[in-house]
Amino acid sequence: QSRLYLLVSHAEEPHMPPKRPRVPAAELKLIRQWIDGGLLATATSRPRTSRRPRSVLSRVGPPLRRPVPGGKGAQPGARPTGWPSVAMQTASRGRAVVALAASPWSSLVAV
C-alpha cells in the first residue's frame, strides 16, 4: 500500500487533507490509478522499465542497416519509399521547431 493513498483515504494518521473530510471516492480512484501507473515511492526511487517497444520502428521489424558493399545480410537504408513529394511550405512568420527526429542510418530528418 502507498503511504500517500493511506493518508488521503484516512486509513492512517495524519489524515490528509488535515482537519477536512475524506477525499471523494472518484478522486481516490484517480490517485490509485496514478500510483499504479508508476508514481515513484520516494525522491530516490527509480522508475519501472516498460516492456513495450520504445518506438514504432522496433515494432515493425529489426533495425535497418546501410548496405555495405560486399557485406552479408545488408539491407537498404531507412529512407522510406513511395511517399508523395510535398512542396516546402513557408509560414508567414517563423515558428520554433518543437519536434525533431533524425535517422541514424540515412540522411533523413523529420521536423
JSON list of C-alpha atoms in Angstrom, two decimals, residues 67-110:
[
{"chain": "A", "resi": 67, "resn": "PRO", "atom": "CA", "xyz": [24.11, -1.50, -47.36]},
{"chain": "A", "resi": 68, "resn": "VAL", "atom": "CA", "xyz": [27.76, -2.46, -47.09]},
{"chain": "A", "resi": 69, "resn": "PRO", "atom": "CA", "xyz": [29.50, -3.20, -50.42]},
{"chain": "A", "resi": 70, "resn": "GLY", "atom": "CA", "xyz": [30.07, -6.94, -50.50]},
{"chain": "A", "resi": 71, "resn": "GLY", "atom": "CA", "xyz": [28.71, -7.33, -46.97]},
{"chain": "A", "resi": 72, "resn": "LYS", "atom": "CA", "xyz": [26.49, -10.24, -46.00]},
{"chain": "A", "resi": 73, "resn": "GLY", "atom": "CA", "xyz": [22.90, -9.56, -44.98]},
{"chain": "A", "resi": 74, "resn": "ALA", "atom": "CA", "xyz": [22.99, -5.89, -45.95]},
{"chain": "A", "resi": 75, "resn": "GLN", "atom": "CA", "xyz": [19.61, -4.22, -46.08]},
{"chain": "A", "resi": 76, "resn": "PRO", "atom": "CA", "xyz": [18.54, -0.97, -47.71]},
{"chain": "A", "resi": 77, "resn": "GLY", "atom": "CA", "xyz": [18.79, 2.23, -45.67]},
{"chain": "A", "resi": 78, "resn": "ALA", "atom": "CA", "xyz": [15.99, 3.67, -43.59]},
{"chain": "A", "resi": 79, "resn": "ARG", "atom": "CA", "xyz": [14.76, 6.16, -46.21]},
{"chain": "A", "resi": 80, "resn": "PRO", "atom": "CA", "xyz": [11.06, 5.49, -46.86]},
{"chain": "A", "resi": 81, "resn": "THR", "atom": "CA", "xyz": [9.94, 4.89, -50.43]},
{"chain": "A", "resi": 82, "resn": "GLY", "atom": "CA", "xyz": [6.64, 5.52, -52.14]},
{"chain": "A", "resi": 83, "resn": "TRP", "atom": "CA", "xyz": [5.77, 8.67, -50.22]},
{"chain": "A", "resi": 84, "resn": "PRO", "atom": "CA", "xyz": [4.33, 11.52, -52.27]},
{"chain": "A", "resi": 85, "resn": "SER", "atom": "CA", "xyz": [6.56, 14.56, -52.77]},
{"chain": "A", "resi": 86, "resn": "VAL", "atom": "CA", "xyz": [5.34, 17.57, -50.81]},
{"chain": "A", "resi": 87, "resn": "ALA", "atom": "CA", "xyz": [6.34, 21.10, -51.71]},
{"chain": "A", "resi": 88, "resn": "MET", "atom": "CA", "xyz": [8.05, 23.06, -48.96]},
{"chain": "A", "resi": 89, "resn": "GLN", "atom": "CA", "xyz": [5.58, 25.29, -47.15]},
{"chain": "A", "resi": 90, "resn": "THR", "atom": "CA", "xyz": [6.60, 28.64, -45.72]},
{"chain": "A", "resi": 91, "resn": "ALA", "atom": "CA", "xyz": [4.68, 30.26, -42.89]},
{"chain": "A", "resi": 92, "resn": "SER", "atom": "CA", "xyz": [4.07, 34.00, -42.79]},
{"chain": "A", "resi": 93, "resn": "ARG", "atom": "CA", "xyz": [6.18, 34.14, -39.63]},
{"chain": "A", "resi": 94, "resn": "GLY", "atom": "CA", "xyz": [8.74, 31.75, -38.25]},
{"chain": "A", "resi": 95, "resn": "ARG", "atom": "CA", "xyz": [7.85, 29.27, -35.56]},
{"chain": "A", "resi": 96, "resn": "ALA", "atom": "CA", "xyz": [10.03, 27.30, -33.22]},
{"chain": "A", "resi": 97, "resn": "VAL", "atom": "CA", "xyz": [10.78, 23.68, -34.02]},
{"chain": "A", "resi": 98, "resn": "VAL", "atom": "CA", "xyz": [9.03, 21.64, -31.32]},
{"chain": "A", "resi": 99, "resn": "ALA", "atom": "CA", "xyz": [9.96, 18.15, -32.52]},
{"chain": "A", "resi": 100, "resn": "LEU", "atom": "CA", "xyz": [12.93, 16.88, -34.49]},
{"chain": "A", "resi": 101, "resn": "ALA", "atom": "CA", "xyz": [13.99, 13.33, -35.30]},
{"chain": "A", "resi": 102, "resn": "ALA", "atom": "CA", "xyz": [16.95, 12.15, -37.37]},
{"chain": "A", "resi": 103, "resn": "SER", "atom": "CA", "xyz": [17.57, 8.70, -38.76]},
{"chain": "A", "resi": 104, "resn": "PRO", "atom": "CA", "xyz": [20.93, 7.25, -37.70]},
{"chain": "A", "resi": 105, "resn": "TRP", "atom": "CA", "xyz": [21.04, 5.13, -40.86]},
{"chain": "A", "resi": 106, "resn": "SER", "atom": "CA", "xyz": [20.33, 7.66, -43.61]},
{"chain": "A", "resi": 107, "resn": "SER", "atom": "CA", "xyz": [20.17, 11.35, -44.40]},
{"chain": "A", "resi": 108, "resn": "LEU", "atom": "CA", "xyz": [16.53, 11.60, -43.32]},
{"chain": "A", "resi": 109, "resn": "VAL", "atom": "CA", "xyz": [15.29, 14.24, -40.87]},
{"chain": "A", "resi": 110, "resn": "ALA", "atom": "CA", "xyz": [11.69, 14.75, -39.72]}
]
